[in-house]
Short mmCIF file of C-alpha atoms in Angstrom, two decimals:
data_model
loop_
_atom_site.label_atom_id
_atom_site.label_comp_id
_atom_site.label_asym_id
_atom_site.label_seq_id
_atom_site.Cartn_x
_atom_site.Cartn_y
_atom_site.Cartn_z
CA MET A 25 95.40 155.57 122.25
CA ALA A 26 95.33 158.60 119.94
CA SER A 27 96.55 160.94 122.69
CA ALA A 28 99.40 158.55 123.52
CA ALA A 29 100.44 158.44 119.86
CA GLU A 30 100.37 162.26 119.68
CA GLN A 31 102.46 162.49 122.83
CA LEU A 32 105.02 160.05 121.44
CA ALA A 33 105.11 161.88 118.13
CA SER A 34 105.79 165.17 119.93
CA ASN A 35 108.66 163.58 121.86
CA LEU A 36 110.48 162.25 118.78
CA ASN A 37 114.13 163.35 118.77
CA PHE A 38 117.50 162.34 117.43
CA SER A 39 118.21 160.10 120.41
CA ALA A 40 115.12 158.04 119.59
CA PHE A 41 116.26 157.84 115.98
CA ALA A 42 119.74 156.70 117.05
CA LYS A 43 118.23 153.79 119.02
CA ALA A 44 115.98 152.66 116.16
CA GLU A 45 118.36 150.20 114.47
CA ASP A 46 115.68 148.72 112.25
CA LEU A 47 114.72 152.16 110.92
CA LYS A 48 118.36 153.00 110.14
CA LYS A 49 118.69 149.75 108.19
CA ARG A 50 115.55 150.60 106.25
CA ILE A 51 116.87 154.07 105.41
CA TRP A 52 120.24 152.71 104.24
CA PHE A 53 118.47 150.11 102.11
CA THR A 54 116.32 152.83 100.54
CA ILE A 55 119.36 155.01 99.79
CA GLY A 56 121.19 152.07 98.23
CA ALA A 57 118.19 151.16 96.05
CA LEU A 58 117.81 154.74 94.83
CA LEU A 59 121.54 154.88 94.00
CA VAL A 60 121.09 151.76 91.85
CA TYR A 61 118.22 153.49 90.07
CA ARG A 62 120.26 156.63 89.47
CA LEU A 63 123.13 154.54 88.07
CA GLY A 64 120.77 152.91 85.57
CA THR A 65 119.68 156.30 84.20
CA TYR A 66 123.23 156.78 82.85
CA ILE A 67 123.56 153.41 81.03
CA PRO A 68 122.59 154.07 77.36
CA LEU A 69 120.74 151.71 75.06
CA PRO A 70 123.01 149.69 72.76
CA GLY A 71 123.18 150.82 69.14
CA ILE A 72 122.34 154.50 69.81
CA ASN A 73 124.31 157.52 68.61
CA PRO A 74 124.18 159.76 71.71
CA ASP A 75 125.02 162.99 69.86
CA ALA A 76 122.36 162.48 67.19
CA PHE A 77 119.73 161.61 69.78
CA ALA A 78 120.66 164.60 71.97
CA GLN A 79 120.14 166.88 68.96
CA ALA A 80 116.75 165.30 68.20
CA PHE A 81 115.70 165.44 71.86
CA SER A 82 116.58 169.13 72.22
CA SER A 83 113.98 170.04 69.58
CA GLN A 84 111.26 168.20 71.56
CA SER A 85 112.41 168.92 75.13
CA LYS A 86 109.47 171.25 75.80
CA GLY A 87 106.90 168.66 74.79
CA VAL A 88 105.73 165.50 76.48
CA LEU A 89 109.28 164.10 76.24
CA GLY A 90 110.49 166.87 78.54
CA MET A 91 107.91 165.91 81.16
CA PHE A 92 108.68 162.18 80.86
CA ASN A 93 112.38 163.01 81.08
CA MET A 94 111.71 164.83 84.34
CA PHE A 95 109.86 161.85 85.81
CA ALA A 96 112.55 159.44 84.55
CA GLY A 97 115.38 161.40 86.14
CA GLY A 98 116.99 162.38 82.84
CA ALA A 99 116.96 158.82 81.45
CA VAL A 100 114.93 159.87 78.37
CA GLU A 101 117.40 162.63 77.52
CA ARG A 102 120.23 160.06 77.58
CA MET A 103 118.00 157.25 76.17
CA ALA A 104 119.12 155.00 79.00
CA ILE A 105 117.89 151.53 79.94
CA PHE A 106 115.43 153.14 82.38
CA ALA A 107 114.02 155.53 79.74
CA LEU A 108 110.48 154.14 80.16
CA GLY A 109 110.77 154.72 83.89
CA ILE A 110 107.99 153.63 86.18
CA MET A 111 105.18 155.33 84.21
CA PRO A 112 103.85 152.07 82.61
CA TYR A 113 103.33 150.66 86.12
CA ILE A 114 101.51 153.81 87.24
CA SER A 115 99.32 153.73 84.13
CA ALA A 116 98.55 150.03 84.68
CA SER A 117 97.68 150.70 88.33
CA ILE A 118 95.25 153.46 87.37
CA ILE A 119 93.67 151.26 84.69
CA MET A 120 93.23 148.44 87.24
CA GLN A 121 91.66 150.83 89.75
CA LEU A 122 89.22 151.95 87.06
CA MET A 123 88.43 148.35 86.07
CA THR A 124 87.78 147.31 89.67
CA SER A 125 85.05 149.97 89.77
CA VAL A 126 83.26 148.76 86.62
CA ILE A 127 83.93 144.99 86.49
CA PRO A 128 82.01 143.05 89.20
CA SER A 129 84.50 140.15 89.39
CA LEU A 130 87.42 142.50 90.04
CA GLU A 131 85.35 144.46 92.53
CA ALA A 132 84.65 141.21 94.38
CA LEU A 133 88.40 140.44 94.39
CA LYS A 134 89.09 143.85 95.89
CA LYS A 135 86.74 143.05 98.79
CA GLU A 136 88.44 139.71 99.57
CA GLY A 137 91.18 141.36 101.58
CA GLU A 138 94.87 140.56 101.31
CA GLN A 139 94.44 137.59 98.97
CA GLY A 140 92.32 139.63 96.56
CA ARG A 141 94.85 142.47 96.57
CA LYS A 142 97.62 140.03 95.67
CA VAL A 143 95.65 138.85 92.62
CA ILE A 144 94.94 142.44 91.55
CA ASN A 145 98.63 143.32 91.99
CA GLN A 146 99.53 140.39 89.76
CA TYR A 147 97.11 141.62 87.09
CA THR A 148 98.71 145.07 87.42
CA ARG A 149 102.13 143.55 86.72
CA TYR A 150 100.79 141.84 83.60
CA GLY A 151 99.30 145.14 82.47
CA THR A 152 102.64 146.86 83.10
CA VAL A 153 104.43 144.37 80.84
CA LEU A 154 101.85 144.87 78.09
CA LEU A 155 102.01 148.67 78.22
CA ALA A 156 105.80 148.62 78.40
CA LEU A 157 106.00 146.31 75.35
CA VAL A 158 103.83 148.66 73.27
CA GLN A 159 105.70 151.79 74.37
CA ALA A 160 109.14 150.19 73.94
CA TYR A 161 108.32 149.03 70.42
CA GLY A 162 107.04 152.51 69.55
CA ILE A 163 110.29 154.01 70.88
CA SER A 164 112.41 151.59 68.84
CA VAL A 165 110.52 152.45 65.64
CA GLY A 166 110.74 156.16 66.42
CA LEU A 167 114.48 155.94 67.01
CA GLU A 168 114.97 154.19 63.68
CA GLY A 169 113.06 157.00 61.98
CA GLY A 170 115.47 159.59 63.37
CA ASN A 171 118.34 160.93 61.27
CA GLY A 172 121.44 158.91 62.20
CA ILE A 173 120.27 158.01 65.71
CA VAL A 174 120.48 154.22 65.22
CA SER A 175 123.76 152.88 63.85
CA ASP A 176 122.31 149.59 62.57
CA PRO A 177 118.51 149.68 62.24
CA GLY A 178 116.58 146.48 61.79
CA MET A 179 114.71 143.75 63.64
CA PHE A 180 117.65 142.94 65.92
CA PHE A 181 117.76 146.54 67.14
CA ARG A 182 114.02 146.58 67.74
CA VAL A 183 114.03 143.31 69.69
CA SER A 184 117.05 144.29 71.80
CA THR A 185 115.54 147.72 72.52
CA VAL A 186 112.19 146.27 73.54
CA ILE A 187 113.82 143.67 75.82
CA THR A 188 116.09 146.29 77.42
CA LEU A 189 113.40 148.91 78.04
CA VAL A 190 110.79 146.43 79.28
CA GLY A 191 113.40 144.80 81.52
CA GLY A 192 114.33 148.22 82.91
CA THR A 193 110.70 149.01 83.75
CA MET A 194 110.17 145.61 85.40
CA PHE A 195 113.36 146.05 87.42
CA LEU A 196 112.17 149.47 88.63
CA MET A 197 108.80 148.00 89.54
CA TRP A 198 110.54 145.29 91.58
CA LEU A 199 112.88 147.87 93.13
CA GLY A 200 109.92 150.01 94.18
CA GLU A 201 108.23 147.00 95.80
CA GLN A 202 111.46 146.20 97.68
CA ILE A 203 111.70 149.78 98.97
CA THR A 204 108.09 149.53 100.14
CA ALA A 205 108.64 146.19 101.89
CA ARG A 206 112.22 146.50 103.18
CA GLY A 207 112.77 150.26 103.09
CA ILE A 208 110.82 153.18 104.49
CA GLY A 209 107.80 152.70 102.19
CA ASN A 210 106.36 154.59 99.19
CA GLY A 211 108.81 152.85 96.85
CA ILE A 212 107.29 153.94 93.53
CA SER A 213 106.81 157.52 94.74
CA LEU A 214 110.40 157.71 96.00
CA ILE A 215 111.74 156.57 92.61
CA ILE A 216 109.86 159.40 90.85
CA PHE A 217 110.89 161.79 93.63
CA SER A 218 114.58 160.96 93.28
CA GLY A 219 114.41 161.44 89.50
CA ILE A 220 112.92 164.92 89.86
CA VAL A 221 115.26 165.98 92.68
CA ALA A 222 118.29 164.81 90.65
CA GLY A 223 117.42 167.35 87.95
CA LEU A 224 116.76 170.29 90.29
CA PRO A 225 120.43 171.37 90.74
CA GLN A 226 120.86 171.60 86.96
CA ALA A 227 117.60 173.54 86.64
CA ILE A 228 118.62 175.96 89.40
CA SER A 229 122.10 176.45 87.92
CA GLY A 230 120.51 177.05 84.50
CA THR A 231 118.27 179.74 85.98
CA LEU A 232 121.22 181.42 87.71
CA GLU A 233 123.18 181.27 84.46
CA LEU A 234 120.33 183.07 82.69
CA GLY A 235 120.59 185.72 85.40
CA ARG A 236 124.36 186.00 84.94
CA THR A 237 124.06 186.51 81.19
CA GLY A 238 121.30 189.08 81.62
CA ALA A 239 118.50 186.99 80.13
CA LEU A 240 116.72 187.14 83.51
CA SER A 241 116.84 190.12 85.83
CA THR A 242 117.84 189.80 89.47
CA GLY A 243 114.39 190.94 90.57
CA LEU A 244 112.75 188.25 88.46
CA ILE A 245 114.98 185.54 89.94
CA LEU A 246 114.07 186.73 93.45
CA ALA A 247 110.40 186.67 92.44
CA ILE A 248 110.84 183.07 91.24
CA ILE A 249 112.34 182.11 94.60
CA VAL A 250 109.52 183.82 96.53
CA LEU A 251 106.91 182.15 94.31
CA ALA A 252 108.52 178.73 94.84
CA VAL A 253 108.41 179.23 98.63
CA VAL A 254 104.77 180.36 98.49
CA VAL A 255 103.80 177.39 96.29
CA ILE A 256 105.58 174.94 98.62
CA ALA A 257 103.81 176.41 101.65
CA LEU A 258 100.48 176.21 99.80
CA ILE A 259 101.11 172.56 98.89
CA VAL A 260 102.02 171.64 102.48
CA PHE A 261 98.89 173.32 103.83
CA PHE A 262 96.45 171.76 101.37
CA GLU A 263 98.03 168.30 101.30
CA ARG A 264 97.67 168.07 105.08
CA ALA A 265 94.14 169.53 105.08
CA GLN A 266 91.24 167.15 105.59
CA ARG A 267 87.57 167.19 106.53
CA ARG A 268 86.91 164.89 109.51
CA LEU A 269 83.42 163.43 109.79
CA LEU A 270 82.35 162.41 113.27
CA ILE A 271 81.63 158.67 113.59
CA GLN A 272 79.80 157.30 116.63
CA TYR A 273 79.38 153.73 117.82
CA PRO A 274 76.46 152.66 120.04
CA LYS A 275 76.72 151.51 123.62
CA ARG A 276 77.38 147.81 124.09
CA GLN A 277 76.86 145.42 126.96
CA VAL A 278 79.39 142.75 127.85
CA GLY A 279 78.04 140.49 130.60
CA ASN A 280 76.63 142.70 133.30
CA ARG A 281 78.74 145.72 132.33
CA MET A 282 77.59 148.51 130.00
CA PHE A 283 80.33 150.21 127.94
CA GLN A 284 79.93 153.72 126.57
CA GLY A 285 79.82 154.16 122.80
CA ASP A 286 83.11 155.13 121.17
CA THR A 287 83.64 158.03 118.80
CA SER A 288 86.11 158.38 115.96
CA HIS A 289 86.56 160.37 112.77
CA LEU A 290 86.44 159.57 109.07
CA PRO A 291 89.18 161.74 107.47
CA LEU A 292 88.49 162.96 103.92
CA LYS A 293 91.55 164.50 102.27
CA LEU A 294 91.03 167.79 100.51
CA ASN A 295 93.09 166.49 97.58
CA THR A 296 92.16 162.82 97.32
CA ALA A 297 93.41 162.53 93.72
CA GLY A 298 96.99 163.54 94.61
CA VAL A 299 99.34 164.35 91.71
CA ILE A 300 97.51 162.25 89.10
CA PRO A 301 95.33 165.08 87.60
CA PRO A 302 98.18 167.43 86.55
CA ILE A 303 100.28 164.50 85.25
CA PHE A 304 97.48 163.17 83.06
CA ALA A 305 96.37 166.62 81.91
CA SER A 306 99.83 167.76 80.84
CA SER A 307 100.57 164.41 79.15
CA LEU A 308 97.44 164.57 77.00
CA LEU A 309 97.94 168.22 76.07
CA LEU A 310 101.61 167.88 75.13
CA LEU A 311 101.13 164.65 73.18
CA PRO A 312 99.77 166.16 69.89
CA ALA A 313 102.64 168.65 69.59
CA THR A 314 105.21 165.93 70.29
CA VAL A 315 103.75 163.57 67.68
CA ALA A 316 103.61 166.39 65.13
CA GLY A 317 107.22 167.29 65.84
CA PHE A 318 108.42 163.73 65.31
CA SER A 319 106.33 163.22 62.17
CA GLN A 320 108.07 166.18 60.50
CA THR A 321 105.30 166.52 57.94
CA THR A 322 105.69 169.46 55.58
CA ASN A 323 102.22 169.19 54.02
CA MET A 324 100.29 169.63 57.26
CA PRO A 325 96.89 171.31 56.75
CA ALA A 326 96.60 174.94 57.72
CA TRP A 327 93.93 174.22 60.34
CA ALA A 328 96.14 171.58 62.01
CA SER A 329 99.04 174.02 62.21
CA THR A 330 96.74 176.65 63.71
CA VAL A 331 95.42 174.21 66.34
CA LEU A 332 98.92 173.03 67.24
CA ALA A 333 100.11 176.61 67.59
CA ALA A 334 97.13 177.47 69.83
CA LEU A 335 97.81 174.38 71.98
CA GLY A 336 101.49 175.22 72.30
CA HIS A 337 103.04 175.27 75.75
CA GLY A 338 102.20 178.54 77.48
CA GLN A 339 99.47 179.62 75.05
CA PRO A 340 96.11 180.85 76.49
CA LEU A 341 94.17 177.93 74.95
CA TYR A 342 96.71 175.49 76.41
CA MET A 343 96.28 177.06 79.86
CA ALA A 344 92.48 176.92 79.61
CA PHE A 345 92.43 173.26 78.55
CA TYR A 346 95.08 172.43 81.18
CA ALA A 347 92.92 173.91 83.96
CA ALA A 348 89.76 172.19 82.69
CA MET A 349 91.45 168.79 82.43
CA ILE A 350 92.96 169.10 85.91
CA VAL A 351 89.48 169.71 87.32
CA PHE A 352 88.07 166.78 85.32
CA PHE A 353 90.74 164.32 86.40
CA ALA A 354 90.52 165.52 90.02
CA PHE A 355 86.85 164.45 90.15
CA PHE A 356 87.37 161.40 87.93
CA TYR A 357 90.26 159.93 89.92
CA THR A 358 88.62 160.76 93.27
CA ALA A 359 85.57 158.78 92.14
CA ILE A 360 87.84 155.83 91.31
CA VAL A 361 89.85 155.68 94.55
CA PHE A 362 87.08 156.55 97.03
CA ASN A 363 83.65 154.92 96.98
CA PRO A 364 81.20 156.51 99.46
CA LYS A 365 78.85 153.51 99.23
CA ASP A 366 81.59 151.05 100.25
CA THR A 367 82.60 153.34 103.12
CA ALA A 368 78.99 153.59 104.31
CA ASP A 369 78.61 149.80 104.12
CA GLN A 370 81.77 149.30 106.19
CA LEU A 371 80.49 151.72 108.83
CA LYS A 372 77.14 149.93 108.95
CA LYS A 373 78.90 146.57 109.21
CA HIS A 374 80.80 147.76 112.29
CA SER A 375 77.71 149.48 113.78
CA GLY A 376 79.14 152.95 113.16
CA PHE A 377 77.03 155.90 112.05
CA ILE A 378 77.25 159.62 111.34
CA PRO A 379 75.02 161.55 113.77
CA GLY A 380 71.86 162.76 112.04
CA TYR A 381 72.08 160.36 109.09
CA ARG A 382 70.60 156.90 108.81
CA PRO A 383 73.18 154.14 108.17
CA GLY A 384 73.37 152.90 104.60
CA GLU A 385 72.20 154.93 101.62
CA ARG A 386 71.64 158.21 103.51
CA THR A 387 75.14 158.02 104.97
CA ALA A 388 76.63 157.29 101.51
CA ASP A 389 74.79 160.29 100.04
CA TYR A 390 76.09 162.56 102.81
CA ILE A 391 79.69 161.35 102.40
CA ASP A 392 79.41 161.86 98.63
CA TYR A 393 78.01 165.35 99.20
CA VAL A 394 80.89 166.34 101.49
CA LEU A 395 83.50 164.70 99.22
CA THR A 396 82.19 166.59 96.18
CA ARG A 397 82.38 169.93 97.97
CA ILE A 398 85.93 169.45 99.23
CA THR A 399 87.03 168.08 95.84
CA VAL A 400 85.95 171.42 94.30
CA VAL A 401 88.35 173.18 96.67
CA GLY A 402 91.05 170.59 95.98
CA ALA A 403 90.68 170.99 92.21
CA ILE A 404 90.95 174.80 92.49
CA TYR A 405 94.10 174.33 94.60
CA LEU A 406 95.64 172.03 91.97
CA VAL A 407 94.84 174.51 89.19
CA LEU A 408 96.46 177.39 91.08
CA VAL A 409 99.56 175.40 92.03
CA CYS A 410 100.08 174.13 88.48
CA LEU A 411 99.14 177.26 86.49
CA LEU A 412 101.01 179.95 88.44
CA PRO A 413 104.46 178.46 87.65
CA GLU A 414 103.31 177.69 84.08
CA PHE A 415 102.63 181.38 83.47
CA LEU A 416 106.09 182.18 84.80
CA ILE A 417 107.75 179.49 82.67
CA SER A 418 106.02 180.64 79.48
CA ALA A 419 106.80 184.32 80.17
CA THR A 420 110.45 183.98 81.21
CA GLY A 421 111.69 180.65 79.84
CA VAL A 422 112.86 179.25 83.19
CA PRO A 423 113.51 175.47 83.22
CA PHE A 424 110.57 173.04 83.11
CA TYR A 425 111.77 171.42 86.36
CA LEU A 426 110.55 174.43 88.32
CA GLY A 427 106.92 173.81 87.27
CA GLY A 428 104.05 173.27 89.67
CA THR A 429 103.73 169.55 88.92
CA SER A 430 107.33 168.83 89.93
CA LEU A 431 107.01 170.88 93.13
CA LEU A 432 103.72 169.15 93.93
CA ILE A 433 105.30 165.69 93.60
CA VAL A 434 108.43 166.58 95.57
CA VAL A 435 106.55 168.16 98.49
CA SER A 436 103.86 165.45 98.61
CA VAL A 437 106.37 162.59 98.63
CA THR A 438 108.48 164.38 101.25
CA LEU A 439 105.45 164.73 103.55
CA ASP A 440 104.54 161.06 103.08
CA THR A 441 108.13 159.92 103.72
CA VAL A 442 108.40 161.98 106.90
CA ALA A 443 105.11 160.46 108.08
CA GLN A 444 106.45 156.97 107.34
CA ILE A 445 109.64 157.64 109.34
CA GLN A 446 107.63 159.04 112.25
CA GLY A 447 105.43 155.94 112.15
CA HIS A 448 108.48 153.66 112.38
CA LEU A 449 109.85 155.71 115.30
CA ILE A 450 106.51 155.58 117.14
CA ALA A 451 106.35 151.80 116.61
CA HIS A 452 109.92 151.49 117.92
CA GLN A 453 109.08 153.50 121.04
CA TYR A 454 105.95 151.42 121.65
CA GLU A 455 108.05 148.25 121.41
CA GLY A 456 110.47 149.72 123.95
CA LEU A 457 107.61 150.53 126.36
CA ILE A 458 106.22 146.99 126.01
CA LYS A 459 109.62 145.44 126.74
CA LYS A 460 110.04 147.65 129.81
CA SER A 461 106.60 146.69 131.12
CA LYS A 462 107.39 142.99 130.64
CA LEU A 463 110.68 143.36 132.52
CA ARG A 464 108.94 145.13 135.40
CA GLY A 465 106.25 142.44 135.49
CA GLY A 466 108.91 139.73 135.61
CA LYS A 467 110.73 141.44 138.50
CA LYS A 468 107.48 141.77 140.48
CA ALA A 469 106.68 138.09 139.92
CA ARG A 470 110.05 137.16 141.42
#
C-alpha cells in the first residue's frame, strides 16, 4: 500500500489536479474564507481615533505588540475588529493539552475517541471565550488610558469593544474550523499564515527603501536575501526530518493459513513542538518592556530601568534568555503533545513491538530516550533559526517581519498545505481507480 501511494504521489501532475473537482472547490472556499479574514483586518473598532492610536502604536511596535500585529495580519496596528486574532484560541488549546496531561478525567476523555475529542474541543471554545474576554477588557482599558485615542471613554466604549473583539476572535475560530472541514485543512494555521504573508511585501519594500536611501548597503541587502534562502532551506530540511522506529507484528494464523508478521515504522518528528517554543519565548520576553512602555512611569526604580534595558530587543541578555526559553518550551511542549507511555500501550494493544525491547514499560522508556535525543537536535535547530535573523535585525534595523519566527511559520504551514493538497489528489486518484475496476468488473459479469 505504501509503495502504491508513493507511486501515485510521484505521478501527480496538473492534469490530475484539473480533474479533481472537489479539490478545486476546497481551494476556492479556502481562498474566499481568507479574503473575508483579510477584509476584517481593515475594519476599525468604533470610537477610536486612528491617528492617535497609530502614533501610540509606533512607539511600541518593536515590543510584543509588533509580534502580535504580525500574527494578526496588521489588525493590531489598525486596531481592527480582528485585533485579538486567533491567539486566544491557540492559548486555550495549549492550556487544554496541558490539562489533559495532568487531570485524570480529561485524560480519560481524550482516550474515548471522537466523542471525547468533541467534548475537549467544546471546553477549548469556552476557554477561548474566557481568555478573549480578559484580553479584550484589558485592551479597552488600555485604549482609554491613551492620550486622545478614545473619543468618548466610558462603560459603553468598554462593553462595545469587548463584544466586538471577542466576536471577532470567535468568528475567526469558526472560520478556521470551516477551512479545516470544507477547505484544504489546517484552518487556524492558514489564518496566521495569511496574516504574516500579507505583511511581507511591505517589509520587503521597507528594506529596499532603506537600501535606496543609503541606510543599508547593497551588500548587506544581498546578505539578507542569502540568509533568508539558507534559513528557508534549513527549515524545510529539519521540518521534514524524522526518526523512524521499526515496529514489528507477530505472525498470525487464520484458519489453516499462517500469515507472516507485518512491519511498519513509528515516525518521530525532529521538531515535535513546531512553532510554539519561539512564539511563547518571544511573547514572555517582550511583555515586560511593552507593559513598562504603556505605563509611562517616570519614577521607575533604577534597577528596573537597568533590567528593562538589558532585556531590550537585540541585547545580549535578551538573546541568551530567548535561546534558553526556546529550549525549555521545546521540551515542555513535546512532553505535552507526545506521551511515550500511551504510544507504548497502543503498540502493546495491537500486538506491535520494537525489536529488542519488551512491550510496555521498556518500550516506553526506549521511545522516551529516542525522543529526548532528537528533541535536543530540534531545540538547537529552533535556536539557530530564530537567533540568526534576530542578530541581523538588531544590527541593521531590518523589519521585524523578516525574523526567524515568521519564516518558520510560513515555511511550516506551506509544507503542511502542500501535503494536504497531495493527500486530496492521491485520494481522488484512488477513487478513480476504484471506479474503473468496478466498471471493468461489471463488463466482465455481462
